[in-house]
Structures are given as C-alpha cells and as structure tokens.
Coordinates of C-alpha atoms in Angstrom, one line a residue:
X1 CA -48.0 72.6 43.2
X2 CA -49.5 75.5 45.1
X3 CA -47.3 77.6 47.3
X4 CA -44.0 76.1 46.1
X5 CA -41.1 78.5 46.6
X6 CA -37.8 78.3 44.7
X7 CA -35.0 80.7 45.6
X8 CA -31.5 81.2 44.3
X9 CA -28.4 81.0 46.6
X10 CA -24.7 80.5 46.3
X11 CA -23.9 76.8 46.4
X12 CA -20.5 75.3 47.0
X13 CA -19.2 71.8 46.2
X14 CA -20.0 70.5 49.7
X15 CA -23.6 71.7 49.5
X16 CA -24.1 70.0 46.2
X17 CA -22.8 66.7 47.6
X18 CA -25.0 67.1 50.7
X19 CA -28.2 67.4 48.7
X20 CA -28.4 65.0 45.7
X21 CA -31.3 67.1 44.3
X22 CA -29.2 70.2 44.2
X23 CA -26.2 68.2 42.9
X24 CA -28.2 67.0 40.0
X25 CA -29.0 70.5 38.9
X26 CA -25.3 71.2 38.2
X27 CA -24.6 68.4 35.8
X28 CA -21.0 67.3 35.8
X29 CA -21.2 66.7 32.0
X30 CA -21.0 70.4 31.4
X31 CA -17.3 70.3 32.5
X32 CA -17.2 74.1 32.6
X33 CA -17.6 77.0 34.9
X34 CA -20.7 79.1 34.4
X35 CA -23.0 81.6 36.0
X36 CA -26.8 81.4 36.1
X37 CA -29.7 83.3 37.6
X38 CA -32.7 81.5 39.1
X39 CA -36.2 82.8 39.6
X40 CA -38.3 83.3 42.7
X41 CA -41.7 81.8 41.7
X42 CA -44.8 81.7 43.9
X43 CA -47.5 79.6 42.3
X44 CA -50.9 80.7 43.6
X45 CA -54.0 78.7 43.0
X46 CA -55.3 79.4 39.5
X47 CA -59.0 79.5 40.2
X48 CA -60.9 81.4 42.9
X49 CA -64.6 80.6 43.6
X50 CA -66.8 83.3 45.0
X51 CA -70.5 83.5 45.8
X52 CA -73.3 85.5 47.3
X53 CA -76.0 83.7 49.3
X54 CA -79.1 84.4 51.5
X55 CA -80.2 80.9 52.5
X56 CA -77.2 78.7 51.9
X57 CA -78.3 77.0 48.6
X58 CA -75.8 78.9 46.5
X59 CA -73.0 78.1 48.9
X60 CA -73.9 74.4 48.6
X61 CA -73.5 74.5 44.8
X62 CA -70.3 76.5 45.2
X63 CA -69.0 73.7 47.5
X64 CA -69.8 71.1 44.8
X65 CA -67.9 73.2 42.2
X66 CA -64.9 73.5 44.5
X67 CA -64.9 69.8 45.1
X68 CA -65.0 69.1 41.4
X69 CA -62.0 71.3 40.7
X70 CA -60.1 69.8 43.7
X71 CA -56.7 71.3 44.4
X72 CA -56.9 73.5 41.2
X73 CA -59.3 75.9 43.0
X74 CA -59.6 77.7 46.3
X75 CA -62.7 78.8 48.1
X76 CA -65.6 79.1 48.0
X77 CA -65.5 82.7 49.4
X78 CA -68.6 84.7 50.2
X79 CA -68.6 88.1 48.6
X80 CA -69.7 89.7 51.9
X81 CA -66.5 88.6 53.5
X82 CA -64.2 90.4 51.0
X83 CA -66.0 93.8 50.6
X84 CA -63.4 96.5 50.7
X85 CA -60.7 94.2 49.4
X86 CA -62.3 92.8 46.3
X87 CA -59.5 93.9 44.0
X88 CA -56.8 92.3 46.2
X89 CA -58.6 89.0 46.5
X90 CA -59.5 88.7 42.8
X91 CA -55.9 89.5 41.8
X92 CA -54.8 86.3 43.5
X93 CA -56.3 84.1 40.8
X94 CA -55.9 83.6 37.1
X95 CA -59.6 82.8 36.7
X96 CA -62.8 83.3 38.7
X97 CA -65.9 81.2 39.2
X98 CA -68.7 83.4 40.6
X99 CA -72.2 82.6 41.6
X100 CA -75.4 84.2 42.9
X101 CA -79.1 83.5 43.7
X102 CA -82.0 85.7 42.5
X103 CA -84.1 87.5 45.1
X104 CA -85.0 90.9 43.8
X105 CA -87.1 89.3 41.0
X106 CA -87.9 91.5 38.1
X107 CA -85.7 94.3 39.2
X108 CA -83.7 96.2 36.5
X109 CA -80.5 96.0 38.6
X110 CA -79.1 94.6 41.9
X111 CA -81.2 91.5 41.5
X112 CA -79.2 89.1 43.7
X113 CA -80.3 90.3 47.1
X114 CA -76.8 89.5 48.3
X115 CA -73.4 91.2 48.9
X116 CA -72.9 91.3 45.1
X117 CA -75.4 94.2 44.9
X118 CA -73.2 96.2 47.3
X119 CA -70.1 96.0 45.1
X120 CA -71.4 95.8 41.5
X121 CA -71.5 99.6 40.7
X122 CA -69.1 100.8 43.3
X123 CA -66.0 98.9 44.3
X124 CA -66.0 96.6 41.2
X125 CA -66.0 99.5 38.8
X126 CA -62.4 100.3 39.8
X127 CA -61.1 96.8 39.1
X128 CA -58.4 96.2 36.4
X129 CA -59.2 92.7 35.4
X130 CA -59.6 92.9 31.7
X131 CA -58.7 89.5 30.1
X132 CA -59.3 87.5 33.3
X133 CA -61.3 84.3 32.7
X134 CA -64.6 84.3 34.5
X135 CA -67.4 81.7 34.6
X136 CA -70.9 82.4 36.2
X137 CA -73.3 80.0 38.0
X138 CA -76.6 80.9 39.5
X139 CA -79.7 79.5 41.3
X140 CA -83.4 80.1 40.7
X141 CA -86.9 78.5 40.8
X142 CA -87.9 77.9 37.2
X143 CA -91.5 77.0 38.1
X144 CA -92.5 79.6 40.6
X145 CA -90.6 82.3 38.7
X146 CA -90.9 80.9 35.2
X147 CA -90.7 84.4 33.6
X148 CA -87.7 85.6 35.7
X149 CA -85.7 82.4 36.1
X150 CA -82.2 83.1 37.7
X151 CA -82.3 86.7 36.4
X152 CA -79.5 87.8 38.7
X153 CA -77.0 85.5 37.0
X154 CA -77.3 87.7 33.9
X155 CA -76.4 90.8 35.8
X156 CA -73.4 89.1 37.4
X157 CA -72.3 88.0 33.9
X158 CA -72.7 91.5 32.5
X159 CA -70.8 93.3 35.2
X160 CA -67.7 91.1 34.6
X161 CA -68.1 91.2 30.8
X162 CA -68.2 95.0 30.9
X163 CA -64.9 95.0 32.8
X164 CA -63.3 93.2 29.8
X165 CA -63.2 89.7 31.3
X166 CA -63.2 86.6 29.1
X167 CA -66.5 84.9 29.8
X168 CA -66.6 81.1 29.8
X169 CA -69.1 78.3 30.6
X170 CA -72.3 79.1 28.6
X171 CA -74.8 76.2 28.8
X172 CA -77.8 74.9 26.9
X173 CA -81.4 75.7 28.0
X174 CA -82.4 72.1 27.2
X175 CA -84.0 70.3 30.2
X176 CA -85.4 73.4 31.9
X177 CA -89.0 74.5 32.1
X178 CA -88.7 78.3 32.4
X179 CA -90.4 80.8 30.1
X180 CA -88.0 83.7 30.2
X181 CA -84.8 84.7 31.9
X182 CA -82.4 87.7 31.9
X183 CA -79.6 85.1 32.1
X184 CA -80.0 84.1 28.4
X185 CA -77.3 85.2 26.0
X186 CA -78.1 84.3 22.4
X187 CA -79.7 80.8 22.7
X188 CA -77.8 79.8 25.8
X189 CA -77.6 80.5 29.5
X190 CA -74.7 82.8 30.4
X191 CA -73.4 80.1 32.8
X192 CA -74.5 77.1 34.9
X193 CA -78.0 77.4 36.3
X194 CA -79.2 75.2 39.0
X195 CA -82.7 74.8 40.5
X196 CA -82.5 73.4 44.0
X197 CA -86.3 73.5 44.4
X198 CA -87.5 71.6 41.4
X199 CA -84.4 69.8 40.0
X200 CA -82.0 69.3 42.9
X201 CA -81.4 65.7 41.7
X202 CA -79.7 67.1 38.6
X203 CA -77.4 69.5 40.3
X204 CA -74.4 67.2 40.9
X205 CA -74.4 66.0 37.3
X206 CA -74.8 69.5 36.0
X207 CA -71.8 70.7 38.1
X208 CA -69.6 67.8 37.0
X209 CA -70.4 68.4 33.3
X210 CA -69.9 72.1 33.6
X211 CA -66.5 71.9 35.3
X212 CA -65.4 69.5 32.6
X213 CA -66.6 72.0 30.0
X214 CA -64.7 74.8 31.7
X215 CA -61.5 72.8 31.6
X216 CA -61.9 72.1 27.9
X217 CA -62.5 75.8 27.3
X218 CA -59.2 76.6 28.9
X219 CA -60.0 78.0 32.3
X220 CA -56.9 76.5 33.7
X221 CA -54.6 77.4 30.8
X222 CA -52.0 80.1 31.1
X223 CA -51.9 83.4 33.0
X224 CA -54.1 86.4 32.5
X225 CA -53.9 90.1 33.3
X226 CA -54.1 90.7 37.1
X227 CA -53.3 87.1 38.0
X228 CA -50.8 86.5 40.8
X229 CA -48.3 84.1 39.6
X230 CA -45.3 86.4 39.6
X231 CA -41.9 85.2 38.3
X232 CA -39.2 87.6 39.5
X233 CA -35.7 87.1 38.1
X234 CA -32.9 87.4 40.6
X235 CA -29.6 88.7 39.0
X236 CA -27.4 86.8 41.4
X237 CA -24.7 84.8 39.5
X238 CA -23.8 81.4 40.8
X239 CA -20.3 80.3 40.2
X240 CA -20.3 76.6 39.8
X241 CA -17.1 74.5 39.9
X242 CA -16.5 71.5 37.7
X243 CA -17.8 68.3 39.4
X244 CA -15.7 65.2 38.7
X245 CA -16.3 62.3 41.0
X246 CA -18.4 62.4 44.2
X247 CA -16.2 62.5 47.3
X248 CA -17.1 62.6 51.0
X249 CA -17.3 66.2 52.3
X250 CA -18.2 67.8 55.6
X251 CA -21.9 68.4 56.1
X252 CA -22.9 72.0 55.4
X253 CA -24.9 73.7 58.1
X254 CA -25.5 76.6 55.8
X255 CA -27.3 74.3 53.3
X256 CA -29.5 72.8 56.0
X257 CA -30.4 76.3 57.3
X258 CA -31.4 77.4 53.8
X259 CA -33.6 74.3 53.3
X260 CA -35.2 74.9 56.7
X261 CA -35.8 78.5 55.9
X262 CA -37.5 77.6 52.6
X263 CA -39.7 75.1 54.3
X264 CA -40.8 77.6 56.9
X265 CA -41.5 80.3 54.4
X266 CA -43.4 77.8 52.2
X267 CA -45.6 76.9 55.2
X268 CA -46.3 80.6 55.9
X269 CA -47.3 81.2 52.3
X270 CA -49.6 78.2 52.3
X271 CA -51.3 79.5 55.4
X272 CA -51.8 82.9 53.8
X273 CA -53.5 81.3 50.8
X274 CA -56.0 79.5 52.9
X275 CA -59.0 81.6 53.8
X276 CA -61.8 80.4 56.1
X277 CA -65.1 80.1 54.4
X278 CA -67.6 82.7 55.5
X279 CA -70.7 81.5 57.1
X280 CA -74.0 82.3 55.4
X281 CA -76.0 85.0 57.1
X282 CA -78.9 83.4 59.0
X283 CA -82.3 84.7 59.6
X284 CA -82.2 86.4 63.0
X285 CA -85.9 86.8 63.7
X286 CA -88.7 84.3 63.8
X287 CA -90.3 84.0 60.4
X288 CA -94.1 84.6 60.4
X289 CA -96.5 84.3 57.6
X290 CA -97.9 87.8 58.0
X291 CA -96.6 90.1 55.3
X292 CA -94.9 87.2 53.3
X293 CA -96.0 86.6 49.8
X294 CA -96.8 83.0 48.8
X295 CA -95.4 81.4 45.6
X296 CA -97.0 78.0 45.1
X297 CA -95.2 75.4 43.0
X298 CA -97.9 72.9 41.7
X299 CA -95.2 70.5 40.6
X300 CA -93.7 70.0 44.1
X301 CA -96.8 71.1 46.1
X302 CA -94.5 73.4 48.0
X303 CA -95.2 77.0 48.8
X304 CA -92.3 79.5 49.1
X305 CA -93.2 82.5 51.3
X306 CA -91.0 85.6 50.6
X307 CA -90.6 88.6 52.8
X308 CA -91.8 92.0 51.6
X309 CA -88.2 93.1 50.9
X310 CA -87.5 89.8 49.0
X311 CA -84.5 88.9 51.1
X312 CA -86.0 86.2 53.3
X313 CA -88.1 83.1 52.7
X314 CA -89.4 79.9 54.1
X315 CA -91.3 76.9 52.7
X316 CA -94.5 75.0 53.5
X317 CA -95.8 71.8 52.2
X318 CA -99.3 72.9 51.6
X319 CA -100.9 75.3 49.1
X320 CA -101.6 78.8 50.4
X321 CA -105.2 79.3 51.5
X322 CA -107.2 82.2 50.2
X323 CA -108.0 84.8 52.9

C-alpha cells in the first residue's frame, strides 16, 4: 500500500479495548509485561516513469506502460517538468522507467531533441543512483531512418549505465525492419523500442510483454541505493499490561485523536506523492513546408517533414514532389 503510515504511541488498556485492531497486536497469550519499539514507515511507489517528448507519441507509450504497471508505478512525468530537481525526484523511487524519441538523427550526443539533452551531461552527472534499477524505452521510425533507428534510446541507456545503474529490459530485434541502430547492445535492443509510424498496431502487445519481462527480472523486488522507502526506528518503549478478559471501558478520546491524526497525515502524504502530468510542448507557429526536409515512407505512403533544427515535424499522405 502506498503512503501507509504506521507510528508508535503509548497505548493503555482502554485504548486497546476501543480499537480491536490495536488490541490484537498485544496478544493476551503473552501473559507478561514487555516493552517494544515500532517503526515509522513511509512506503513510496516503487517505480517512477519519466519521458521526454516533442510530439506526444512518447508520452502515449509512457501512459501505456504506466497503465500496465497499475498502482505499482507513478507517472509518467515529463523530464522538462523536473529540471533542477532531478535528483530529488529520482530518489523517490526504487526503480525508474525512462523513455525518449529520436530527433537529432545521426548526432554523436544529445540525440533526443527533448529535455533529456539538457540534463544528461549537467545535472545528471551529480546523481548518486548507483545500483538503482532502470529500464529504457524509445520511439523511432525504422523505415524512414533505417540506419539510425531510435538512436537516442542508446544514449539514454548509456547515461544511466555510466552512473552505475542496474539496467533491465533488453529486447530482441526480431520483428523490426531497421538496418542499424545505436540502441543495440550485443544482439539486443537496450530496451523496448516502439514504432508508432509503421508498427503502431504492435505497441500495446510489446508494452504488455515488456512490463511482464521487467517484473520477472525483478524491477519490483527489494530496495536499492537512493530509494525512498525509509524505515526509521523510534526508541519509545511501550509498557503493555497483561490482558485477561475483555471488559467494558470508557471510550478514549486520545485514541480517536491519534487515529484521526494518522488519517490526516496519510492523506497529506498521498497528495505529495501525486504529481500532475506535464503537458507536451506544442508547436506554437504554423508549420510550413518551406525549409522542412521530406522523409518518404514507401510502406505507408506517408511523408514526414522535419524542420531544419530537427525538433518539429508534420506528416502528409502523398510522396514529396521534386522541385
């Protein structure tokens, strides 16, 4: 259960009788006085999902991944929305699922064309996340960019791996039509790769299978360095009297106040753990063909026009005409 708070307090006999749950903790069969210390435990969501996006396609896949994990994950969060607080946000989770598109095709670095490029070699280099479990997903067009399919996913993978993270979720290249990719490690992709242009009908199945794979690889098992599931012992002894037979006692206002306080604090913590999804940045100016480079896909008969800086695009249903 996420956001569940348990806190120690001195409990008298009347409080035990007022709350059967509390009473059961102090089993009468012990027949002795004893002192114990309880823990304060805040269980944060284990998995955080983060993405960069220019047109919204990567966010769409991130949403599918979040839905597949259900209550075991939080997000997705756009990387643009946490710049300046990346370390704090990543520290809230035992494991990370991170995704990116590829826009700066063929570039040696900063290939995503998203907010990831702004934090890779600056803010992220100061992170202390060695041992944290990380899985990568990425988007690309394997037909129009057959020699550079989803290249940015490889850079995303390498940045986290170089920080000492435990990388999960490698997938087979079977079923794809690319020629080369900087996202290949050994004979596998470094994570889940989706093609929303040519194979969008396979995305949901690929996400379902990938999340199941991550679970078998242990993405939800145990805590890792930098995760925020603290267990803080409270050295406050509780003197528990012997309980014989239940007997009517006066209701304890103190007990009710403590329960109400716990419920209020629990609600506050839940609200803190919920972050609004950031809206994808939208194209603010009217897109014109002038200056845009065409990339025709003969399989789908669709032309993708990309801006000179590689950060904007639009699609047409016809083949580009020679000037």
